[in-house]
Amino acid sequence: MTVSTRHRARWLRHDEDGRVTAFVIVIVTAVLLFAGLTLDGGLALAAKVRALGEAQEAARAGAQEIDLAAYRANGTLRLAPRQASAAARAYLAAAGHSGTVSIAGNTVNVTVLVSQATQLLRLVGIDSITVTGTGQAQPLRGISGP
């Protein structure tokens, strides 16, 4: 090998310094982001299921508040709106969640907001994921299904 060939080989070897490091940083970052999306996405999905359950249960709690005077007088099954709203809000407060409650006719509508703290996505600045769940319920007479 001549001196110029050795010099070129040494120069090429030094020219590649740092390329592997940059590649490893990019791959590790991509793997961490993928793991973060997987882990925190699963946690967000579980929070969504919890929010849906809490909203439905709060709506059912509100739908139990019927106007007893009307029911006893002529069998009319209708909500007592203030009591239904208060019962649904009380259920949400007991569950430790915030949300909205509305009464439309004979239907209790509840929307719940649940904030899920992230685990790995916190590394890229996403501290929490907020999900919503909605539920509706109406008062029913007797057993309506199997």
C-alpha positions as a Markdown table, in Angstrom:
| # | Residue | x | y | z |
|---|---|---|---|---|
| 1 | Met | 0.0 | 0.0 | 0.0 |
| 2 | Thr | 1.3 | 3.4 | -0.8 |
| 3 | Val | 1.3 | 6.3 | 1.5 |
| 4 | Ser | -1.5 | 8.1 | -0.4 |
| 5 | Thr | -3.7 | 4.9 | -0.3 |
| 6 | Arg | -3.1 | 4.5 | 3.5 |
| 7 | His | -3.9 | 8.2 | 4.0 |
| 8 | Arg | -7.1 | 7.8 | 2.0 |
| 9 | Ala | -8.1 | 4.7 | 4.0 |
| 10 | Arg | -7.4 | 6.5 | 7.3 |
| 11 | Trp | -9.4 | 9.5 | 6.1 |
| 12 | Leu | -12.4 | 7.4 | 5.1 |
| 13 | Arg | -12.3 | 5.6 | 8.4 |
| 14 | His | -12.3 | 9.0 | 10.3 |
| 15 | Asp | -15.0 | 10.4 | 7.9 |
| 16 | Glu | -17.5 | 7.8 | 9.2 |
| 17 | Asp | -17.0 | 8.8 | 12.9 |
| 18 | Gly | -20.4 | 9.6 | 14.5 |
| 19 | Arg | -22.6 | 8.0 | 11.8 |
| 20 | Val | -23.4 | 5.0 | 14.0 |
| 21 | Thr | -24.1 | 7.2 | 16.9 |
| 22 | Ala | -26.6 | 9.3 | 15.0 |
| 23 | Phe | -28.2 | 6.1 | 13.6 |
| 24 | Val | -28.5 | 4.7 | 17.2 |
| 25 | Ile | -30.0 | 7.9 | 18.5 |
| 26 | Val | -32.7 | 8.0 | 15.7 |
| 27 | Ile | -33.6 | 4.3 | 16.2 |
| 28 | Val | -33.7 | 4.5 | 20.0 |
| 29 | Thr | -35.9 | 7.6 | 19.8 |
| 30 | Ala | -38.2 | 5.9 | 17.3 |
| 31 | Val | -38.5 | 2.8 | 19.5 |
| 32 | Leu | -39.2 | 4.9 | 22.6 |
| 33 | Leu | -41.9 | 6.8 | 20.7 |
| 34 | Phe | -43.5 | 3.6 | 19.5 |
| 35 | Ala | -43.4 | 2.1 | 23.0 |
| 36 | Gly | -44.9 | 5.3 | 24.3 |
| 37 | Leu | -47.7 | 5.2 | 21.8 |
| 38 | Thr | -48.4 | 1.6 | 22.6 |
| 39 | Leu | -48.3 | 1.9 | 26.4 |
| 40 | Asp | -50.0 | 5.3 | 26.7 |
| 41 | Gly | -52.4 | 4.4 | 23.9 |
| 42 | Gly | -53.5 | 1.4 | 25.9 |
| 43 | Leu | -53.8 | 3.5 | 29.1 |
| 44 | Ala | -55.9 | 6.0 | 27.1 |
| 45 | Leu | -58.1 | 3.2 | 25.8 |
| 46 | Ala | -58.7 | 1.9 | 29.4 |
| 47 | Ala | -59.5 | 5.5 | 30.5 |
| 48 | Lys | -62.0 | 5.8 | 27.7 |
| 49 | Val | -63.7 | 2.6 | 28.8 |
| 50 | Arg | -63.8 | 3.9 | 32.4 |
| 51 | Ala | -65.2 | 7.2 | 31.2 |
| 52 | Leu | -68.0 | 5.4 | 29.3 |
| 53 | Gly | -68.8 | 3.3 | 32.3 |
| 54 | Glu | -68.9 | 6.2 | 34.7 |
| 55 | Ala | -71.1 | 8.2 | 32.3 |
| 56 | Gln | -73.5 | 5.4 | 31.9 |
| 57 | Glu | -73.7 | 4.7 | 35.7 |
| 58 | Ala | -74.2 | 8.4 | 36.4 |
| 59 | Ala | -77.1 | 8.5 | 33.9 |
| 60 | Arg | -78.6 | 5.4 | 35.5 |
| 61 | Ala | -78.4 | 7.0 | 38.9 |
| 62 | Gly | -80.2 | 10.1 | 37.6 |
| 63 | Ala | -82.8 | 8.0 | 35.8 |
| 64 | Gln | -83.9 | 6.4 | 39.1 |
| 65 | Glu | -85.2 | 9.8 | 40.3 |
| 66 | Ile | -88.8 | 9.7 | 39.1 |
| 67 | Asp | -91.8 | 11.9 | 39.9 |
| 68 | Leu | -93.4 | 9.6 | 42.5 |
| 69 | Ala | -96.5 | 11.7 | 42.9 |
| 70 | Ala | -97.3 | 11.4 | 39.1 |
| 71 | Tyr | -96.5 | 7.7 | 39.2 |
| 72 | Arg | -98.7 | 7.0 | 42.1 |
| 73 | Ala | -101.6 | 9.1 | 40.8 |
| 74 | Asn | -101.9 | 7.6 | 37.3 |
| 75 | Gly | -98.9 | 5.4 | 36.6 |
| 76 | Thr | -97.1 | 8.1 | 34.5 |
| 77 | Leu | -93.4 | 7.4 | 34.5 |
| 78 | Arg | -91.4 | 10.6 | 34.2 |
| 79 | Leu | -88.3 | 12.1 | 35.6 |
| 80 | Ala | -88.0 | 14.6 | 38.4 |
| 81 | Pro | -85.5 | 16.8 | 36.5 |
| 82 | Arg | -83.8 | 18.6 | 39.5 |
| 83 | Gln | -83.5 | 15.4 | 41.5 |
| 84 | Ala | -82.3 | 13.4 | 38.5 |
| 85 | Ser | -79.6 | 16.0 | 37.7 |
| 86 | Ala | -78.5 | 16.2 | 41.3 |
| 87 | Ala | -78.3 | 12.4 | 41.6 |
| 88 | Ala | -76.2 | 12.1 | 38.4 |
| 89 | Arg | -73.9 | 14.9 | 39.6 |
| 90 | Ala | -73.6 | 13.3 | 43.0 |
| 91 | Tyr | -72.5 | 10.0 | 41.4 |
| 92 | Leu | -69.9 | 11.8 | 39.3 |
| 93 | Ala | -68.6 | 13.6 | 42.4 |
| 94 | Ala | -68.4 | 10.3 | 44.3 |
| 95 | Ala | -66.5 | 8.8 | 41.4 |
| 96 | Gly | -64.1 | 11.7 | 41.4 |
| 97 | His | -64.8 | 12.8 | 37.8 |
| 98 | Ser | -66.0 | 16.0 | 36.2 |
| 99 | Gly | -68.6 | 16.2 | 33.6 |
| 100 | Thr | -71.9 | 17.6 | 32.4 |
| 101 | Val | -75.5 | 16.4 | 33.1 |
| 102 | Ser | -78.5 | 17.4 | 31.1 |
| 103 | Ile | -82.1 | 16.3 | 31.1 |
| 104 | Ala | -84.0 | 16.1 | 27.8 |
| 105 | Gly | -87.6 | 15.0 | 28.3 |
| 106 | Asn | -87.3 | 11.7 | 30.0 |
| 107 | Thr | -83.7 | 11.1 | 29.2 |
| 108 | Val | -80.6 | 11.8 | 31.4 |
| 109 | Asn | -77.5 | 12.6 | 29.4 |
| 110 | Val | -74.1 | 12.6 | 31.0 |
| 111 | Thr | -70.7 | 13.4 | 29.5 |
| 112 | Val | -67.6 | 12.6 | 31.6 |
| 113 | Leu | -64.1 | 13.9 | 31.1 |
| 114 | Val | -61.2 | 11.7 | 32.3 |
| 115 | Ser | -57.6 | 12.8 | 32.2 |
| 116 | Gln | -55.0 | 9.9 | 32.0 |
| 117 | Ala | -51.4 | 10.7 | 32.9 |
| 118 | Thr | -48.9 | 9.4 | 30.4 |
| 119 | Gln | -45.9 | 7.3 | 31.2 |
| 120 | Leu | -43.5 | 7.4 | 28.2 |
| 121 | Leu | -45.0 | 10.2 | 26.1 |
| 122 | Arg | -44.1 | 12.5 | 29.0 |
| 123 | Leu | -40.6 | 12.4 | 27.6 |
| 124 | Val | -41.7 | 14.3 | 24.5 |
| 125 | Gly | -43.9 | 16.8 | 26.4 |
| 126 | Ile | -47.3 | 15.1 | 26.4 |
| 127 | Asp | -48.2 | 14.9 | 30.1 |
| 128 | Ser | -51.7 | 13.7 | 29.9 |
| 129 | Ile | -54.4 | 12.5 | 27.5 |
| 130 | Thr | -58.0 | 13.6 | 28.1 |
| 131 | Val | -60.9 | 11.3 | 27.0 |
| 132 | Thr | -64.6 | 11.7 | 27.1 |
| 133 | Gly | -67.4 | 9.2 | 27.7 |
| 134 | Thr | -71.2 | 9.8 | 27.2 |
| 135 | Gly | -74.1 | 7.9 | 28.6 |
| 136 | Gln | -77.9 | 8.1 | 28.5 |
| 137 | Ala | -80.6 | 6.5 | 30.6 |
| 138 | Gln | -84.4 | 6.6 | 30.8 |
| 139 | Pro | -86.6 | 5.3 | 33.6 |
| 140 | Leu | -88.2 | 2.0 | 32.7 |
| 141 | Arg | -91.0 | 0.1 | 34.3 |
| 142 | Gly | -90.2 | -3.5 | 35.3 |
| 143 | Ile | -87.8 | -5.8 | 33.5 |
| 144 | Ser | -87.4 | -5.0 | 29.8 |
| 145 | Gly | -85.2 | -7.9 | 28.6 |
| 146 | Pro | -83.6 | -11.3 | 29.5 |
